[in-house]
Tab-separated table of N, CA and C in Angstrom:
chain	number	residue	atom	x	y	z
A	1	PRO	N	-19.777	-48.859	-62.155
A	1	PRO	CA	-19.458	-47.481	-61.789
A	1	PRO	C	-19.804	-47.150	-60.344
A	2	GLU	N	-20.834	-47.821	-59.776
A	2	GLU	CA	-21.177	-47.519	-58.383
A	2	GLU	C	-20.111	-48.044	-57.426
A	3	ALA	N	-19.472	-49.173	-57.763
A	3	ALA	CA	-18.530	-49.809	-56.853
A	3	ALA	C	-17.075	-49.487	-57.172
A	4	GLN	N	-16.779	-49.025	-58.342
A	4	GLN	CA	-15.409	-48.777	-58.756
A	4	GLN	C	-15.142	-47.283	-58.881
A	5	ASP	N	-13.871	-46.934	-58.688
A	5	ASP	CA	-13.441	-45.549	-58.878
A	5	ASP	C	-12.643	-45.509	-60.174
A	6	ILE	N	-13.334	-45.175	-61.274
A	6	ILE	CA	-12.709	-45.153	-62.596
A	6	ILE	C	-12.370	-43.713	-62.930
A	7	ARG	N	-11.112	-43.489	-63.336
A	7	ARG	CA	-10.665	-42.131	-63.644
A	7	ARG	C	-9.991	-42.084	-65.010
A	8	VAL	N	-10.197	-40.979	-65.699
A	8	VAL	CA	-9.522	-40.709	-66.966
A	8	VAL	C	-8.865	-39.348	-66.826
A	9	ASP	N	-7.550	-39.312	-66.999
A	9	ASP	CA	-6.789	-38.070	-66.808
A	9	ASP	C	-7.100	-37.435	-65.458
A	10	GLY	N	-7.257	-38.278	-64.446
A	10	GLY	CA	-7.493	-37.781	-63.098
A	10	GLY	C	-8.934	-37.433	-62.776
A	11	GLU	N	-9.830	-37.429	-63.772
A	11	GLU	CA	-11.244	-37.091	-63.555
A	11	GLU	C	-12.057	-38.368	-63.395
A	12	ARG	N	-12.875	-38.418	-62.362
A	12	ARG	CA	-13.717	-39.582	-62.124
A	12	ARG	C	-14.782	-39.685	-63.208
A	13	VAL	N	-14.932	-40.873	-63.770
A	13	VAL	CA	-15.947	-41.135	-64.781
A	13	VAL	C	-17.285	-41.299	-64.073
A	14	GLN	N	-18.265	-40.536	-64.509
A	14	GLN	CA	-19.590	-40.586	-63.897
A	14	GLN	C	-20.439	-41.666	-64.558
A	15	ARG	N	-21.346	-42.191	-63.792
A	15	ARG	CA	-22.294	-43.175	-64.320
A	15	ARG	C	-23.165	-42.506	-65.376
A	16	PRO	N	-23.406	-43.184	-66.495
A	16	PRO	CA	-24.271	-42.586	-67.516
A	16	PRO	C	-25.655	-42.274	-66.952
A	17	GLU	N	-26.174	-41.137	-67.326
A	17	GLU	CA	-27.487	-40.722	-66.864
A	17	GLU	C	-28.566	-41.562	-67.543
A	18	SER	N	-29.569	-41.990	-66.781
A	18	SER	CA	-30.655	-42.756	-67.389
A	18	SER	C	-31.478	-41.831	-68.283
A	19	LYS	N	-32.019	-42.389	-69.340
A	19	LYS	CA	-32.768	-41.612	-70.328
A	19	LYS	C	-34.209	-41.411	-69.861
A	20	VAL	N	-34.745	-40.231	-70.201
A	20	VAL	CA	-36.138	-39.923	-69.897
A	20	VAL	C	-36.815	-39.405	-71.157
A	21	TYR	N	-38.116	-39.675	-71.266
A	21	TYR	CA	-38.871	-39.301	-72.459
A	21	TYR	C	-40.237	-38.783	-72.052
A	22	TYR	N	-40.625	-37.651	-72.612
A	22	TYR	CA	-41.929	-37.069	-72.332
A	22	TYR	C	-42.583	-36.665	-73.654
A	23	LEU	N	-43.876	-36.902	-73.769
A	23	LEU	CA	-44.683	-36.374	-74.864
A	23	LEU	C	-45.585	-35.318	-74.234
A	24	LEU	N	-45.429	-34.084	-74.683
A	24	LEU	CA	-46.164	-32.945	-74.139
A	24	LEU	C	-47.142	-32.424	-75.172
A	25	ASN	N	-48.336	-32.060	-74.726
A	25	ASN	CA	-49.282	-31.341	-75.573
A	25	ASN	C	-49.058	-29.853	-75.287
A	26	LYS	N	-48.200	-29.236	-76.086
A	26	LYS	CA	-47.791	-27.852	-75.862
A	26	LYS	C	-48.926	-26.892	-76.194
A	27	PRO	N	-49.293	-26.046	-75.247
A	27	PRO	CA	-50.312	-25.026	-75.541
A	27	PRO	C	-49.695	-23.850	-76.310
A	28	LYS	N	-50.553	-23.063	-76.944
A	28	LYS	CA	-50.098	-21.815	-77.555
A	28	LYS	C	-49.497	-20.932	-76.468
A	29	GLY	N	-48.531	-20.114	-76.852
A	29	GLY	CA	-47.918	-19.179	-75.914
A	29	GLY	C	-46.715	-19.738	-75.177
A	30	VAL	N	-46.456	-21.036	-75.315
A	30	VAL	CA	-45.317	-21.682	-74.665
A	30	VAL	C	-44.198	-21.803	-75.693
A	31	VAL	N	-42.950	-21.536	-75.256
A	31	VAL	CA	-41.819	-21.593	-76.176
A	31	VAL	C	-41.034	-22.889	-75.997
A	32	CYS	N	-40.390	-23.319	-77.078
A	32	CYS	CA	-39.617	-24.566	-77.084
A	32	CYS	C	-38.123	-24.259	-77.062
A	33	THR	N	-37.690	-23.662	-75.990
A	33	THR	CA	-36.273	-23.357	-75.796
A	33	THR	C	-35.949	-23.561	-74.327
A	34	ASN	N	-34.694	-23.817	-74.029
A	34	ASN	CA	-34.323	-23.970	-72.626
A	34	ASN	C	-33.952	-22.642	-71.980
A	35	HIS	N	-33.674	-21.626	-72.792
A	35	HIS	CA	-33.309	-20.307	-72.269
A	35	HIS	C	-34.124	-19.257	-73.013
A	36	ASP	N	-34.959	-18.530	-72.306
A	36	ASP	CA	-35.763	-17.482	-72.924
A	36	ASP	C	-35.528	-16.182	-72.179
A	37	GLU	N	-34.878	-15.254	-72.839
A	37	GLU	CA	-34.542	-13.975	-72.217
A	37	GLU	C	-35.777	-13.141	-71.885
A	38	GLU	N	-36.912	-13.439	-72.535
A	38	GLU	CA	-38.137	-12.691	-72.272
A	38	GLU	C	-38.911	-13.245	-71.073
A	39	GLY	N	-38.458	-14.361	-70.535
A	39	GLY	CA	-39.099	-14.927	-69.356
A	39	GLY	C	-40.426	-15.614	-69.632
A	40	ARG	N	-40.681	-15.995	-70.891
A	40	ARG	CA	-41.944	-16.676	-71.213
A	40	ARG	C	-41.925	-18.112	-70.688
A	41	LEU	N	-43.120	-18.672	-70.554
A	41	LEU	CA	-43.255	-20.057	-70.130
A	41	LEU	C	-42.632	-20.962	-71.193
A	42	ARG	N	-41.807	-21.913	-70.731
A	42	ARG	CA	-41.122	-22.838	-71.635
A	42	ARG	C	-41.745	-24.229	-71.537
A	43	ALA	N	-41.617	-25.013	-72.601
A	43	ALA	CA	-42.140	-26.379	-72.598
A	43	ALA	C	-41.557	-27.169	-71.432
A	44	ILE	N	-40.269	-27.006	-71.144
A	44	ILE	CA	-39.664	-27.763	-70.050
A	44	ILE	C	-40.260	-27.383	-68.696
A	45	ASP	N	-40.790	-26.167	-68.574
A	45	ASP	CA	-41.412	-25.749	-67.306
A	45	ASP	C	-42.686	-26.538	-66.997
A	46	LEU	N	-43.311	-27.100	-68.030
A	46	LEU	CA	-44.559	-27.842	-67.836
A	46	LEU	C	-44.320	-29.270	-67.348
A	47	ILE	N	-43.080	-29.749	-67.451
A	47	ILE	CA	-42.738	-31.097	-66.969
A	47	ILE	C	-42.302	-30.950	-65.522
A	48	ASN	N	-43.213	-31.195	-64.601
A	48	ASN	CA	-42.946	-30.909	-63.196
A	48	ASN	C	-42.311	-32.067	-62.434
A	49	GLU	N	-42.091	-33.206	-63.061
A	49	GLU	CA	-41.489	-34.350	-62.371
A	49	GLU	C	-40.090	-34.650	-62.879
A	50	ARG	N	-39.459	-33.687	-63.503
A	50	ARG	CA	-38.145	-33.974	-64.082
A	50	ARG	C	-37.050	-33.835	-63.028
A	51	SER	N	-36.089	-34.738	-63.126
A	51	SER	CA	-34.960	-34.701	-62.200
A	51	SER	C	-33.643	-34.530	-62.961
A	52	ARG	N	-33.731	-34.410	-64.275
A	52	ARG	CA	-32.553	-34.274	-65.123
A	52	ARG	C	-32.754	-33.109	-66.088
A	53	ARG	N	-31.673	-32.690	-66.712
A	53	ARG	CA	-31.758	-31.679	-67.755
A	53	ARG	C	-32.422	-32.323	-68.968
A	54	ILE	N	-33.456	-31.681	-69.501
A	54	ILE	CA	-34.124	-32.171	-70.704
A	54	ILE	C	-34.236	-31.025	-71.697
A	55	TYR	N	-34.545	-31.363	-72.927
A	55	TYR	CA	-34.720	-30.375	-73.984
A	55	TYR	C	-35.751	-30.899	-74.975
A	56	THR	N	-36.299	-30.005	-75.772
A	56	THR	CA	-37.284	-30.418	-76.771
A	56	THR	C	-36.585	-30.988	-77.989
A	57	ILE	N	-37.250	-31.931	-78.627
A	57	ILE	CA	-36.788	-32.438	-79.910
A	57	ILE	C	-37.529	-31.636	-80.963
A	58	GLY	N	-36.814	-30.783	-81.663
A	58	GLY	CA	-37.441	-29.902	-82.633
A	58	GLY	C	-38.160	-28.766	-81.921
A	59	ARG	N	-38.995	-28.086	-82.669
A	59	ARG	CA	-39.678	-26.910	-82.130
A	59	ARG	C	-41.105	-26.840	-82.652
A	60	LEU	N	-41.913	-26.159	-81.906
A	60	LEU	CA	-43.207	-25.660	-82.350
A	60	LEU	C	-43.175	-24.192	-81.998
A	61	ASP	N	-43.501	-23.320	-82.938
A	61	ASP	CA	-43.416	-21.896	-82.633
A	61	ASP	C	-44.428	-21.508	-81.563
A	62	VAL	N	-44.268	-20.330	-81.024
A	62	VAL	CA	-45.072	-19.882	-79.891
A	62	VAL	C	-46.568	-19.845	-80.221
A	63	ASP	N	-46.924	-19.652	-81.491
A	63	ASP	CA	-48.326	-19.589	-81.904
A	63	ASP	C	-48.915	-20.949	-82.259
A	64	SER	N	-48.097	-22.001	-82.226
A	64	SER	CA	-48.557	-23.350	-82.550
A	64	SER	C	-48.729	-24.154	-81.277
A	65	GLU	N	-49.475	-25.235	-81.400
A	65	GLU	CA	-49.719	-26.104	-80.251
A	65	GLU	C	-49.559	-27.550	-80.677
A	66	GLY	N	-49.550	-28.437	-79.684
A	66	GLY	CA	-49.566	-29.854	-79.992
A	66	GLY	C	-48.357	-30.634	-79.521
A	67	ALA	N	-48.151	-31.775	-80.165
A	67	ALA	CA	-47.175	-32.776	-79.741
A	67	ALA	C	-45.742	-32.282	-79.870
A	68	ILE	N	-45.021	-32.387	-78.758
A	68	ILE	CA	-43.590	-32.103	-78.741
A	68	ILE	C	-42.945	-33.115	-77.800
A	69	LEU	N	-41.826	-33.674	-78.222
A	69	LEU	CA	-41.093	-34.617	-77.386
A	69	LEU	C	-40.004	-33.884	-76.622
A	70	LEU	N	-39.812	-34.286	-75.368
A	70	LEU	CA	-38.735	-33.752	-74.536
A	70	LEU	C	-37.946	-34.942	-74.002
A	71	THR	N	-36.617	-34.805	-73.944
A	71	THR	CA	-35.771	-35.919	-73.543
A	71	THR	C	-34.389	-35.425	-73.153
A	72	ASN	N	-33.567	-36.364	-72.702
A	72	ASN	CA	-32.139	-36.138	-72.533
A	72	ASN	C	-31.366	-37.126	-73.404
A	73	ASP	N	-32.042	-37.760	-74.343
A	73	ASP	CA	-31.473	-38.785	-75.223
A	73	ASP	C	-31.105	-38.168	-76.575
A	74	GLY	N	-29.829	-37.860	-76.744
A	74	GLY	CA	-29.364	-37.225	-77.973
A	74	GLY	C	-29.546	-38.080	-79.210
A	75	GLU	N	-29.364	-39.387	-79.090
A	75	GLU	CA	-29.522	-40.276	-80.242
A	75	GLU	C	-30.969	-40.270	-80.732
A	76	LEU	N	-31.920	-40.343	-79.809
A	76	LEU	CA	-33.330	-40.278	-80.205
A	76	LEU	C	-33.628	-38.930	-80.853
A	77	ALA	N	-33.149	-37.859	-80.249
A	77	ALA	CA	-33.390	-36.517	-80.796
A	77	ALA	C	-32.898	-36.434	-82.234
A	78	PHE	N	-31.729	-36.982	-82.497
A	78	PHE	CA	-31.165	-36.978	-83.848
A	78	PHE	C	-32.056	-37.771	-84.807
A	79	ARG	N	-32.485	-38.951	-84.408
A	79	ARG	CA	-33.292	-39.803	-85.292
A	79	ARG	C	-34.677	-39.224	-85.572
A	80	VAL	N	-35.240	-38.520	-84.602
A	80	VAL	CA	-36.568	-37.924	-84.797
A	80	VAL	C	-36.478	-36.656	-85.640
A	81	SER	N	-35.436	-35.878	-85.449
A	81	SER	CA	-35.393	-34.555	-86.083
A	81	SER	C	-34.637	-34.489	-87.400
A	82	HIS	N	-33.689	-35.387	-87.649
A	82	HIS	CA	-32.899	-35.278	-88.884
A	82	HIS	C	-33.712	-35.735	-90.092
A	83	PRO	N	-33.736	-34.916	-91.158
A	83	PRO	CA	-34.526	-35.261	-92.351
A	83	PRO	C	-34.152	-36.609	-92.971
A	84	ARG	N	-32.931	-37.058	-92.776
A	84	ARG	CA	-32.480	-38.327	-93.354
A	84	ARG	C	-33.358	-39.498	-92.919
A	85	PHE	N	-33.923	-39.418	-91.708
A	85	PHE	CA	-34.721	-40.524	-91.191
A	85	PHE	C	-36.201	-40.413	-91.563
A	86	GLY	N	-36.625	-39.248	-92.032
A	86	GLY	CA	-37.982	-39.079	-92.544
A	86	GLY	C	-39.091	-39.363	-91.547
A	87	MET	N	-38.880	-39.014	-90.287
A	87	MET	CA	-39.916	-39.243	-89.268
A	87	MET	C	-41.142	-38.396	-89.598
A	88	PRO	N	-42.300	-39.027	-89.854
A	88	PRO	CA	-43.494	-38.234	-90.194
A	88	PRO	C	-44.053	-37.483	-88.993
A	89	LYS	N	-44.433	-36.255	-89.244
A	89	LYS	CA	-45.090	-35.415	-88.246
A	89	LYS	C	-46.389	-34.932	-88.864
A	90	THR	N	-47.493	-35.135	-88.158
A	90	THR	CA	-48.823	-34.849	-88.689
A	90	THR	C	-49.420	-33.643	-87.973
A	91	TYR	N	-50.022	-32.750	-88.772
A	91	TYR	CA	-50.573	-31.503	-88.266
A	91	TYR	C	-52.014	-31.337	-88.715
A	92	LEU	N	-52.831	-30.694	-87.881
A	92	LEU	CA	-54.132	-30.190	-88.282
A	92	LEU	C	-53.952	-28.693	-88.455
A	93	VAL	N	-54.297	-28.200	-89.627
A	93	VAL	CA	-54.018	-26.811	-89.984
A	93	VAL	C	-55.306	-26.158	-90.474
A	94	GLN	N	-55.583	-24.973	-89.970
A	94	GLN	CA	-56.693	-24.170	-90.482
A	94	GLN	C	-56.085	-22.964	-91.184
A	95	VAL	N	-56.487	-22.761	-92.448
A	95	VAL	CA	-55.998	-21.617	-93.221
A	95	VAL	C	-57.162	-20.709	-93.589
A	96	ARG	N	-56.830	-19.451	-93.831
A	96	ARG	CA	-57.842	-18.508	-94.309
A	96	ARG	C	-58.109	-18.797	-95.779
A	97	GLY	N	-59.372	-18.769	-96.147
A	97	GLY	CA	-59.743	-18.991	-97.541
A	97	GLY	C	-60.202	-20.411	-97.795
A	98	ARG	N	-60.715	-20.603	-98.990
A	98	ARG	CA	-61.260	-21.898	-99.383
A	98	ARG	C	-60.323	-22.552	-100.389
A	99	LEU	N	-59.573	-23.525	-99.946
A	99	LEU	CA	-58.671	-24.266	-100.822
A	99	LEU	C	-59.456	-25.223	-101.698
A	100	VAL	N	-58.925	-25.486	-102.863
A	100	VAL	CA	-59.478	-26.503	-103.755
A	100	VAL	C	-58.339	-27.449	-104.129
A	101	ALA	N	-58.675	-28.535	-104.807
A	101	ALA	CA	-57.689	-29.565	-105.154
A	101	ALA	C	-56.504	-28.991	-105.928
A	102	ALA	N	-56.744	-28.029	-106.799
A	102	ALA	CA	-55.651	-27.432	-107.584
A	102	ALA	C	-54.635	-26.723	-106.688
A	103	ASP	N	-55.114	-26.118	-105.611
A	103	ASP	CA	-54.210	-25.466	-104.668
A	103	ASP	C	-53.305	-26.497	-103.993
A	104	LEU	N	-53.875	-27.626	-103.605
A	104	LEU	CA	-53.084	-28.682	-102.968
A	104	LEU	C	-52.069	-29.267	-103.938
A	105	GLU	N	-52.457	-29.450	-105.195
A	105	GLU	CA	-51.520	-29.959	-106.200
A	105	GLU	C	-50.329	-29.026	-106.343
A	106	ARG	N	-50.593	-27.735	-106.351
A	106	ARG	CA	-49.522	-26.742	-106.454
A	106	ARG	C	-48.557	-26.862	-105.272
A	107	ILE	N	-49.094	-27.017	-104.083
A	107	ILE	CA	-48.270	-27.142	-102.884
A	107	ILE	C	-47.474	-28.441	-102.917
A	108	GLU	N	-48.117	-29.533	-103.296
A	108	GLU	CA	-47.436	-30.832	-103.309
A	108	GLU	C	-46.351	-30.910	-104.375
A	109	LYS	N	-46.477	-30.145	-105.453
A	109	LYS	CA	-45.431	-30.101	-106.482
A	109	LYS	C	-44.206	-29.339	-106.005
A	110	GLY	N	-44.388	-28.457	-105.049
A	110	GLY	CA	-43.266	-27.717	-104.484
A	110	GLY	C	-43.484	-26.222	-104.562
A	111	VAL	N	-43.094	-25.550	-103.497
A	111	VAL	CA	-43.242	-24.101	-103.388
A	111	VAL	C	-41.878	-23.517	-103.069
A	112	TRP	N	-41.522	-22.449	-103.789
A	112	TRP	CA	-40.249	-21.794	-103.540
A	112	TRP	C	-40.370	-20.784	-102.409
A	113	LEU	N	-39.460	-20.915	-101.440
A	113	LEU	CA	-39.336	-19.955	-100.341
A	113	LEU	C	-37.929	-19.362	-100.400
A	114	ALA	N	-37.652	-18.401	-99.557
A	114	ALA	CA	-36.347	-17.744	-99.563
A	114	ALA	C	-35.194	-18.730	-99.360
A	115	ASP	N	-35.422	-19.810	-98.594
A	115	ASP	CA	-34.353	-20.773	-98.327
A	115	ASP	C	-34.426	-22.016	-99.215
A	116	GLY	N	-35.139	-21.923	-100.337
A	116	GLY	CA	-35.177	-23.034	-101.290
A	116	GLY	C	-36.570	-23.575	-101.520
A	117	LYS	N	-36.623	-24.591	-102.370
A	117	LYS	CA	-37.900	-25.205	-102.728
A	117	LYS	C	-38.336	-26.186	-101.651
A	118	VAL	N	-39.601	-26.081	-101.257
A	118	VAL	CA	-40.184	-26.984	-100.270
A	118	VAL	C	-40.991	-28.034	-101.010
A	119	GLU	N	-40.587	-29.281	-100.838
A	119	GLU	CA	-41.293	-30.400	-101.449
A	119	GLU	C	-41.606	-31.424	-100.363
A	120	GLY	N	-42.405	-32.403	-100.709
A	120	GLY	CA	-42.682	-33.478	-99.776
A	120	GLY	C	-43.884	-33.257	-98.881
A	121	PHE	N	-44.646	-32.194	-99.138
A	121	PHE	CA	-45.883	-31.985	-98.385
A	121	PHE	C	-46.881	-33.058	-98.782
A	122	GLN	N	-47.539	-33.627	-97.808
A	122	GLN	CA	-48.696	-34.472	-98.059
A	122	GLN	C	-49.846	-33.771	-97.360
A	123	ALA	N	-50.806	-33.302	-98.121
A	123	ALA	CA	-51.907	-32.537	-97.525
A	123	ALA	C	-53.238	-33.055	-98.046
A	124	SER	N	-54.226	-33.045	-97.168
A	124	SER	CA	-55.578	-33.419	-97.579
A	124	SER	C	-56.558	-32.473	-96.898
A	125	ILE	N	-57.600	-32.132	-97.643
A	125	ILE	CA	-58.621	-31.233	-97.115
A	125	ILE	C	-59.559	-32.035	-96.222
A	126	ARG	N	-59.781	-31.538	-95.022
A	126	ARG	CA	-60.680	-32.174	-94.070
A	126	ARG	C	-62.058	-31.544	-94.070
A	127	ARG	N	-62.079	-30.192	-94.138
A	127	ARG	CA	-63.358	-29.488	-94.074
A	127	ARG	C	-63.174	-28.097	-94.666
A	128	VAL	N	-64.121	-27.702	-95.495
A	128	VAL	CA	-64.114	-26.350	-96.057
A	128	VAL	C	-65.280	-25.592	-95.445
A	129	GLN	N	-64.954	-24.437	-94.855
A	129	GLN	CA	-65.975	-23.591	-94.254
A	129	GLN	C	-66.128	-22.336	-95.108
A	130	GLN	N	-66.964	-21.436	-94.670
A	130	GLN	CA	-67.238	-20.233	-95.452
A	130	GLN	C	-65.976	-19.424	-95.730
A	131	SER	N	-65.121	-19.242	-94.717
A	131	SER	CA	-63.951	-18.392	-94.918
A	131	SER	C	-62.632	-19.077	-94.543
A	132	SER	N	-62.658	-20.401	-94.327
A	132	SER	CA	-61.422	-21.106	-93.992
A	132	SER	C	-61.503	-22.564	-94.413
A	133	THR	N	-60.330	-23.200	-94.404
A	133	THR	CA	-60.225	-24.612	-94.764
A	133	THR	C	-59.392	-25.322	-93.713
A	134	TRP	N	-59.845	-26.501	-93.300
A	134	TRP	CA	-59.095	-27.352	-92.375
A	134	TRP	C	-58.406	-28.435	-93.184
A	135	LEU	N	-57.122	-28.660	-92.878
A	135	LEU	CA	-56.336	-29.650	-93.599
A	135	LEU	C	-55.590	-30.559	-92.643
A	136	ARG	N	-55.218	-31.711	-93.153
A	136	ARG	CA	-54.283	-32.614	-92.475
A	136	ARG	C	-53.008	-32.561	-93.301
A	137	VAL	N	-51.888	-32.228	-92.663
A	137	VAL	CA	-50.607	-32.096	-93.356
A	137	VAL	C	-49.601	-33.024	-92.694
A	138	VAL	N	-48.876	-33.782	-93.517
A	138	VAL	CA	-47.814	-34.652	-93.021
A	138	VAL	C	-46.495	-34.180	-93.618
A	139	LEU	N	-45.522	-33.934	-92.736
A	139	LEU	CA	-44.170	-33.543	-93.153
A	139	LEU	C	-43.185	-34.609	-92.718
A	140	ARG	N	-42.143	-34.782	-93.504
A	140	ARG	CA	-41.063	-35.694	-93.126
A	140	ARG	C	-39.762	-34.928	-92.946
A	141	GLU	N	-39.794	-33.655	-93.203
A	141	GLU	CA	-38.652	-32.784	-92.971
A	141	GLU	C	-39.138	-31.771	-91.952
A	142	GLY	N	-38.925	-30.546	-92.126
A	142	GLY	CA	-39.462	-29.564	-91.207
A	142	GLY	C	-38.541	-28.384	-91.020
A	143	ARG	N	-38.642	-27.439	-91.902
A	143	ARG	CA	-37.872	-26.201	-91.768
A	143	ARG	C	-38.598	-25.265	-90.812
A	144	ASN	N	-37.916	-24.199	-90.443
A	144	ASN	CA	-38.477	-23.215	-89.530
A	144	ASN	C	-39.782	-22.640	-90.091
A	145	ARG	N	-40.862	-22.804	-89.344
A	145	ARG	CA	-42.189	-22.280	-89.695
A	145	ARG	C	-42.613	-22.655	-91.122
A	146	GLU	N	-42.229	-23.827	-91.562
A	146	GLU	CA	-42.433	-24.266	-92.943
A	146	GLU	C	-43.898	-24.254	-93.367
A	147	ILE	N	-44.775	-24.831	-92.579
A	147	ILE	CA	-46.188	-24.899	-92.954
A	147	ILE	C	-46.753	-23.491	-93.086
A	148	ARG	N	-46.485	-22.648	-92.128
A	148	ARG	CA	-46.983	-21.270	-92.171
A	148	ARG	C	-46.464	-20.539	-93.409
A	149	ARG	N	-45.183	-20.699	-93.707
A	149	ARG	CA	-44.593	-19.977	-94.836
A	149	ARG	C	-45.121	-20.487	-96.182
A	150	VAL	N	-45.281	-21.798	-96.308
A	150	VAL	CA	-45.771	-22.362	-97.573
A	150	VAL	C	-47.201	-21.894	-97.856
A	151	PHE	N	-48.084	-22.018	-96.874
A	151	PHE	CA	-49.472	-21.622	-97.111
A	151	PHE	C	-49.603	-20.113	-97.332
A	152	ALA	N	-48.810	-19.335	-96.633
A	152	ALA	CA	-48.833	-17.879	-96.867
A	152	ALA	C	-48.366	-17.572	-98.286
A	153	ARG	N	-47.358	-18.288	-98.750
A	153	ARG	CA	-46.802	-18.058	-100.099
A	153	ARG	C	-47.841	-18.300	-101.191
A	154	VAL	N	-48.742	-19.241	-100.979
A	154	VAL	CA	-49.760	-19.547	-101.988
A	154	VAL	C	-51.087	-18.841	-101.708
A	155	GLY	N	-51.065	-17.911	-100.745
A	155	GLY	CA	-52.231	-17.065	-100.516
A	155	GLY	C	-53.237	-17.548	-99.499
A	156	PHE	N	-52.831	-18.474	-98.637
A	156	PHE	CA	-53.741	-19.008	-97.617
A	156	PHE	C	-53.050	-18.973	-96.252
A	157	PRO	N	-53.034	-17.811	-95.579
A	157	PRO	CA	-52.352	-17.710	-94.281
A	157	PRO	C	-52.939	-18.669	-93.247
A	158	VAL	N	-52.070	-19.210	-92.424
A	158	VAL	CA	-52.473	-20.151	-91.384
A	158	VAL	C	-53.144	-19.406	-90.235
A	159	LYS	N	-54.320	-19.891	-89.842
A	159	LYS	CA	-55.033	-19.359	-88.674
A	159	LYS	C	-54.694	-20.151	-87.424
A	160	SER	N	-54.603	-21.459	-87.562
A	160	SER	CA	-54.220	-22.293	-86.415
A	160	SER	C	-53.459	-23.509	-86.907
A	161	LEU	N	-52.538	-23.969	-86.053
A	161	LEU	CA	-51.689	-25.099	-86.413
A	161	LEU	C	-51.468	-25.941	-85.165
A	162	LYS	N	-51.758	-27.228	-85.285
A	162	LYS	CA	-51.588	-28.148	-84.163
A	162	LYS	C	-50.935	-29.431	-84.656
A	163	ARG	N	-49.792	-29.786	-84.070
A	163	ARG	CA	-49.153	-31.067	-84.385
A	163	ARG	C	-49.872	-32.121	-83.557
A	164	VAL	N	-50.423	-33.121	-84.237
A	164	VAL	CA	-51.212	-34.134	-83.541
A	164	VAL	C	-50.506	-35.487	-83.435
A	165	ARG	N	-49.392	-35.635	-84.168
A	165	ARG	CA	-48.707	-36.932	-84.160
A	165	ARG	C	-47.241	-36.747	-84.549
A	166	ILE	N	-46.376	-37.506	-83.862
A	166	ILE	CA	-44.963	-37.615	-84.227
A	166	ILE	C	-44.707	-39.103	-84.374
A	167	GLY	N	-44.460	-39.564	-85.597
A	167	GLY	CA	-44.326	-41.003	-85.825
A	167	GLY	C	-45.603	-41.693	-85.403
A	168	ASN	N	-45.492	-42.637	-84.467
A	168	ASN	CA	-46.661	-43.366	-83.957
A	168	ASN	C	-47.228	-42.781	-82.672
A	169	LEU	N	-46.633	-41.696	-82.184
A	169	LEU	CA	-47.094	-41.085	-80.927
A	169	LEU	C	-48.133	-40.017	-81.216
A	170	ASP	N	-49.277	-40.119	-80.557
A	170	ASP	CA	-50.311	-39.103	-80.766
A	170	ASP	C	-50.737	-38.505	-79.432
A	171	LEU	N	-51.602	-37.518	-79.513
A	171	LEU	CA	-52.022	-36.750	-78.338
A	171	LEU	C	-53.210	-37.349	-77.600
A	172	ARG	N	-53.639	-38.513	-77.983
A	172	ARG	CA	-54.811	-39.126	-77.376
A	172	ARG	C	-54.727	-39.082	-75.853
A	173	GLY	N	-55.720	-38.477	-75.222
A	173	GLY	CA	-55.794	-38.399	-73.770
A	173	GLY	C	-55.002	-37.260	-73.142
A	174	LEU	N	-54.308	-36.464	-73.931
A	174	LEU	CA	-53.512	-35.366	-73.384
A	174	LEU	C	-54.186	-34.023	-73.639
A	175	MET	N	-54.570	-33.369	-72.590
A	175	MET	CA	-55.105	-32.011	-72.697
A	175	MET	C	-53.942	-31.044	-72.858
A	176	PRO	N	-54.177	-29.842	-73.415
A	176	PRO	CA	-53.084	-28.869	-73.539
A	176	PRO	C	-52.403	-28.634	-72.190
A	177	GLY	N	-51.079	-28.655	-72.205
A	177	GLY	CA	-50.299	-28.427	-70.989
A	177	GLY	C	-49.995	-29.677	-70.198
A	178	THR	N	-50.521	-30.834	-70.635
A	178	THR	CA	-50.260	-32.088	-69.919
A	178	THR	C	-49.310	-32.962	-70.732
A	179	TRP	N	-48.757	-33.974	-70.077
A	179	TRP	CA	-47.749	-34.817	-70.699
A	179	TRP	C	-47.854	-36.243	-70.184
A	180	ARG	N	-47.168	-37.132	-70.879
A	180	ARG	CA	-47.028	-38.511	-70.400
A	180	ARG	C	-45.608	-38.986	-70.730
A	181	THR	N	-45.167	-40.001	-70.008
A	181	THR	CA	-43.831	-40.570	-70.239
A	181	THR	C	-43.949	-41.767	-71.147
């Protein structure tokens, strides 16, 4: 493509853009969209060495933090985000209240939400405090605000939510707001 002038219907064929990949530790308050009418800080704004158009793979809501991938590779985005591929995403979640094993069994059996039954939660209790419980949750799907909605439905609203791993990629060495390629 650099040496030849290739045209289709009179339009010059451009050289394919090289792929770029970033793992960002998204802080709370940052949005995962390329266009925000409210002018809030976006995940793409934190990648200061980008020379191409990039976008997030999936989302973390504005109140959540943690691992988010950014790329210009549509095939990777599809494989990471489509439920058919079952890419595991791991979260550390703090909920209000003291969960017990029976509560987790209820969640793992499935919880009905307005958009259908949510199944496939893998959750384990990490620490129980006086007024909250810390959990490790693994999802292989991921509906909009799914973790927050499921725990609220069973009476344990989420206080904090952090995605710590996407597949084999984790946040090791990444402070909030920083990234690596």
